[in-house]
C-alpha positions as a LaTeX table, in Angstrom:
\begin{tabular}{lrrr}
\hline
Residue & $x$ (\AA) & $y$ (\AA) & $z$ (\AA) \\
\hline
Ala1 & 171.03 & 127.70 & 126.40 \\
Phe2 & 171.23 & 124.36 & 124.69 \\
Thr3 & 170.62 & 120.76 & 125.63 \\
Val4 & 173.32 & 118.18 & 125.56 \\
Gln5 & 172.68 & 114.53 & 125.08 \\
Lys6 & 175.15 & 111.61 & 125.08 \\
Asn7 & 175.58 & 109.35 & 122.07 \\
Ala8 & 175.22 & 106.17 & 124.14 \\
Lys9 & 171.82 & 107.32 & 125.44 \\
Lys10 & 170.67 & 108.24 & 121.94 \\
Arg11 & 171.96 & 104.97 & 120.55 \\
Glu12 & 170.00 & 103.03 & 123.24 \\
Met13 & 166.83 & 104.97 & 122.57 \\
Ala14 & 167.22 & 104.50 & 118.85 \\
Lys15 & 167.43 & 100.74 & 119.41 \\
Ser16 & 164.50 & 100.55 & 121.73 \\
Asn17 & 162.54 & 103.39 & 120.16 \\
Asp18 & 160.89 & 104.09 & 123.53 \\
Lys19 & 160.63 & 107.88 & 123.20 \\
Pro20 & 157.16 & 109.05 & 124.22 \\
Asp21 & 156.39 & 110.58 & 120.80 \\
Gly22 & 157.53 & 107.47 & 119.01 \\
Lys23 & 160.25 & 109.33 & 117.05 \\
Met24 & 163.77 & 107.87 & 117.01 \\
Asp25 & 166.46 & 110.02 & 118.52 \\
Lys26 & 169.70 & 108.93 & 116.72 \\
Pro27 & 173.21 & 109.36 & 118.09 \\
Glu28 & 175.32 & 112.20 & 116.74 \\
Asp29 & 177.64 & 109.63 & 115.15 \\
Asp30 & 178.17 & 105.93 & 115.09 \\
Ile31 & 181.60 & 105.97 & 116.78 \\
Asp32 & 181.44 & 104.02 & 120.00 \\
Ser33 & 184.45 & 105.84 & 121.44 \\
Asn34 & 182.43 & 109.06 & 121.36 \\
Asp35 & 179.71 & 107.64 & 123.56 \\
Asp36 & 180.97 & 109.51 & 126.58 \\
Val37 & 181.54 & 112.72 & 124.73 \\
Glu38 & 178.80 & 115.29 & 124.85 \\
Phe39 & 177.95 & 117.28 & 121.70 \\
Pro40 & 175.80 & 120.41 & 121.95 \\
Asp41 & 172.71 & 120.04 & 119.73 \\
Glu42 & 174.02 & 122.89 & 117.52 \\
Val43 & 177.47 & 121.43 & 117.14 \\
Lys44 & 177.71 & 118.27 & 115.12 \\
Pro45 & 180.96 & 116.27 & 114.87 \\
Trp46 & 183.07 & 117.99 & 112.23 \\
Arg47 & 183.14 & 115.07 & 109.70 \\
Gln48 & 179.31 & 114.91 & 109.67 \\
Gln49 & 179.09 & 118.70 & 109.27 \\
Leu50 & 181.64 & 118.72 & 106.46 \\
Ala51 & 179.85 & 115.86 & 104.72 \\
Asn52 & 176.61 & 117.92 & 104.75 \\
Val53 & 178.46 & 120.98 & 103.36 \\
Leu54 & 180.05 & 118.91 & 100.54 \\
Gln55 & 176.67 & 117.29 & 99.76 \\
Asn56 & 175.03 & 120.69 & 99.38 \\
Met57 & 177.78 & 122.35 & 97.38 \\
Asp58 & 177.25 & 123.64 & 93.88 \\
Pro59 & 178.25 & 120.74 & 91.53 \\
Tyr60 & 180.83 & 122.91 & 89.69 \\
Gly61 & 182.20 & 124.09 & 93.09 \\
Phe62 & 182.70 & 120.45 & 94.09 \\
Glu63 & 184.59 & 119.84 & 90.87 \\
Arg64 & 186.87 & 122.86 & 91.60 \\
Leu65 & 187.40 & 121.58 & 95.15 \\
Ser66 & 188.38 & 118.18 & 93.74 \\
Gln67 & 190.79 & 119.97 & 91.36 \\
Arg68 & 192.42 & 121.75 & 94.29 \\
Leu69 & 192.69 & 118.52 & 96.32 \\
Leu70 & 194.32 & 116.65 & 93.44 \\
Arg71 & 196.83 & 119.45 & 93.06 \\
Glu72 & 197.67 & 119.18 & 96.76 \\
Cys73 & 198.09 & 115.43 & 96.32 \\
Gly74 & 200.79 & 116.02 & 93.67 \\
Phe75 & 198.96 & 116.07 & 90.41 \\
Thr76 & 199.99 & 118.75 & 87.93 \\
Gln77 & 198.21 & 120.55 & 85.13 \\
Val78 & 194.86 & 119.79 & 86.81 \\
Ser79 & 191.99 & 121.39 & 85.03 \\
Val80 & 188.18 & 121.21 & 85.21 \\
Thr81 & 186.24 & 120.78 & 82.00 \\
Lys82 & 183.35 & 123.03 & 81.02 \\
Lys83 & 180.27 & 122.89 & 83.10 \\
Ser84 & 178.05 & 121.03 & 80.65 \\
Gly85 & 178.61 & 118.57 & 77.83 \\
Asp86 & 181.79 & 117.24 & 79.46 \\
Gly87 & 181.05 & 113.73 & 78.21 \\
Gly88 & 181.32 & 112.30 & 81.72 \\
Ile89 & 184.80 & 113.67 & 82.45 \\
Asp90 & 184.86 & 116.59 & 84.90 \\
Gly91 & 188.63 & 117.20 & 84.75 \\
Asn92 & 192.08 & 116.08 & 83.65 \\
Gly93 & 195.58 & 116.15 & 85.19 \\
Ile94 & 198.97 & 114.48 & 85.25 \\
Glu95 & 200.49 & 112.27 & 87.88 \\
Arg96 & 203.44 & 110.74 & 85.93 \\
Phe97 & 200.72 & 109.86 & 83.32 \\
Asn98 & 197.44 & 111.32 & 82.04 \\
Val99 & 194.45 & 110.97 & 84.28 \\
Ala100 & 190.82 & 112.03 & 84.03 \\
Phe101 & 188.48 & 112.46 & 87.02 \\
Gln102 & 184.79 & 112.43 & 87.57 \\
Cys103 & 183.03 & 113.98 & 90.63 \\
Lys104 & 179.60 & 112.94 & 91.92 \\
Arg105 & 177.85 & 114.31 & 94.98 \\
Tyr106 & 175.96 & 111.13 & 95.91 \\
Lys107 & 174.33 & 110.37 & 99.23 \\
Gly108 & 174.13 & 106.66 & 98.56 \\
Leu109 & 176.19 & 104.12 & 96.66 \\
Val110 & 177.95 & 104.58 & 93.35 \\
Ser111 & 177.14 & 101.54 & 91.22 \\
Ser112 & 179.24 & 99.47 & 88.88 \\
Gly113 & 177.26 & 101.05 & 86.00 \\
Asp114 & 178.52 & 104.45 & 86.96 \\
Ile115 & 182.11 & 103.15 & 86.90 \\
Arg116 & 181.53 & 101.50 & 83.48 \\
Asp117 & 180.07 & 104.74 & 82.15 \\
Phe118 & 182.99 & 106.75 & 83.34 \\
Arg119 & 185.52 & 104.22 & 81.94 \\
Gly120 & 183.69 & 104.37 & 78.58 \\
Ser121 & 184.14 & 108.09 & 78.50 \\
Leu122 & 187.95 & 107.88 & 78.89 \\
Thr123 & 189.84 & 108.63 & 75.66 \\
Thr124 & 192.85 & 106.57 & 74.54 \\
Asp125 & 195.36 & 109.15 & 75.83 \\
Ile126 & 193.97 & 108.81 & 79.37 \\
Glu127 & 195.84 & 106.08 & 81.25 \\
Lys128 & 193.84 & 106.08 & 84.50 \\
Gly129 & 190.60 & 107.42 & 85.90 \\
Ile130 & 189.72 & 108.77 & 89.33 \\
Phe131 & 186.16 & 108.68 & 90.52 \\
Ile132 & 185.38 & 111.00 & 93.44 \\
Thr133 & 182.13 & 110.89 & 95.36 \\
Thr134 & 180.65 & 112.21 & 98.56 \\
Gly135 & 178.87 & 108.87 & 98.96 \\
Ser136 & 180.43 & 105.39 & 98.91 \\
Phe137 & 181.07 & 102.64 & 96.41 \\
Ser138 & 179.12 & 99.37 & 96.16 \\
Lys139 & 181.19 & 96.17 & 96.16 \\
Ala140 & 180.34 & 95.68 & 92.49 \\
Ala141 & 181.66 & 99.22 & 91.78 \\
Lys142 & 184.91 & 98.46 & 93.59 \\
Asp143 & 185.25 & 95.19 & 91.66 \\
Glu144 & 184.54 & 96.96 & 88.36 \\
Ala145 & 187.11 & 99.68 & 88.99 \\
Thr146 & 189.89 & 97.15 & 89.48 \\
Thr147 & 188.90 & 94.65 & 86.73 \\
Pro148 & 192.10 & 93.23 & 85.15 \\
Gly149 & 192.58 & 94.09 & 81.48 \\
Lys150 & 190.58 & 97.34 & 81.76 \\
Lys151 & 191.67 & 100.90 & 82.51 \\
Gln152 & 191.99 & 101.15 & 86.22 \\
Ile153 & 189.80 & 103.58 & 88.16 \\
Asp154 & 190.96 & 104.88 & 91.50 \\
Leu155 & 188.07 & 105.43 & 93.90 \\
Ile156 & 187.83 & 108.19 & 96.46 \\
Asp157 & 184.73 & 107.97 & 98.64 \\
Gly158 & 183.31 & 110.65 & 100.94 \\
Glu159 & 185.19 & 109.51 & 104.00 \\
Glu160 & 188.56 & 109.44 & 102.15 \\
Phe161 & 187.78 & 112.78 & 100.57 \\
Ile162 & 187.10 & 114.37 & 103.96 \\
Ser163 & 190.24 & 112.81 & 105.35 \\
Lys164 & 192.34 & 114.33 & 102.48 \\
Leu165 & 190.77 & 117.73 & 103.01 \\
Ala166 & 191.74 & 117.56 & 106.68 \\
Glu167 & 195.26 & 116.26 & 105.83 \\
Tyr168 & 195.93 & 119.19 & 103.48 \\
Ser169 & 193.93 & 121.72 & 105.58 \\
Ile170 & 191.63 & 122.58 & 102.60 \\
Gly171 & 188.55 & 124.42 & 103.95 \\
Val172 & 189.09 & 123.02 & 107.47 \\
Lys173 & 191.44 & 123.86 & 110.30 \\
Glu174 & 192.39 & 121.82 & 113.33 \\
Val175 & 191.07 & 123.30 & 116.57 \\
Lys176 & 192.45 & 122.51 & 119.92 \\
Thr177 & 189.76 & 121.75 & 122.53 \\
Tyr178 & 189.58 & 120.67 & 126.15 \\
Glu179 & 187.44 & 118.14 & 127.86 \\
Ile180 & 186.37 & 119.19 & 131.38 \\
Asp181 & 186.80 & 116.64 & 134.13 \\
Glu182 & 183.77 & 117.63 & 136.30 \\
Asp183 & 184.54 & 114.88 & 138.78 \\
Phe184 & 187.97 & 116.49 & 139.51 \\
Phe185 & 186.30 & 119.80 & 140.30 \\
Ala186 & 183.60 & 118.09 & 142.44 \\
Lys187 & 186.19 & 116.22 & 144.54 \\
Ile188 & 188.78 & 118.96 & 145.05 \\
\hline
\end{tabular}
């Protein structure tokens, strides 16, 4: 047996914080359209569950997963560098030109300093960099990545990474589900 709580109710309680024990009960996700969808306590929305899995992966495993994703996206000769002493570059590949990528399992924001450090590690034969993270990028990091006159750095944040994994069915599979219309059964 499990309890089911609705997102809207959890969101309201989180705002008012009027639970008897004083602890906040947060919604399963921040998507308003899911407010009428019930999630069993054991079953989190798949994106949140996958984000947790990615965050807790072995760092080298995350690099190999990024390698596979880049291959699916059309890159060729994608390789992962050795585990340590990689000089800030986790892998290389070709997409009409030489690219290097860096992977970071961050929960928070990637800073502009992280982007500058990565750019500084790119050798002259690398034409573009790709920075992949489970977190997200600060505005300053986004600005730094696209600074004119410098090597461009493509950014892939956690949400885009998860979307690409789903698009190419890497480690996830689409499941068909049904929503039960209890009012229909009550009125028939």
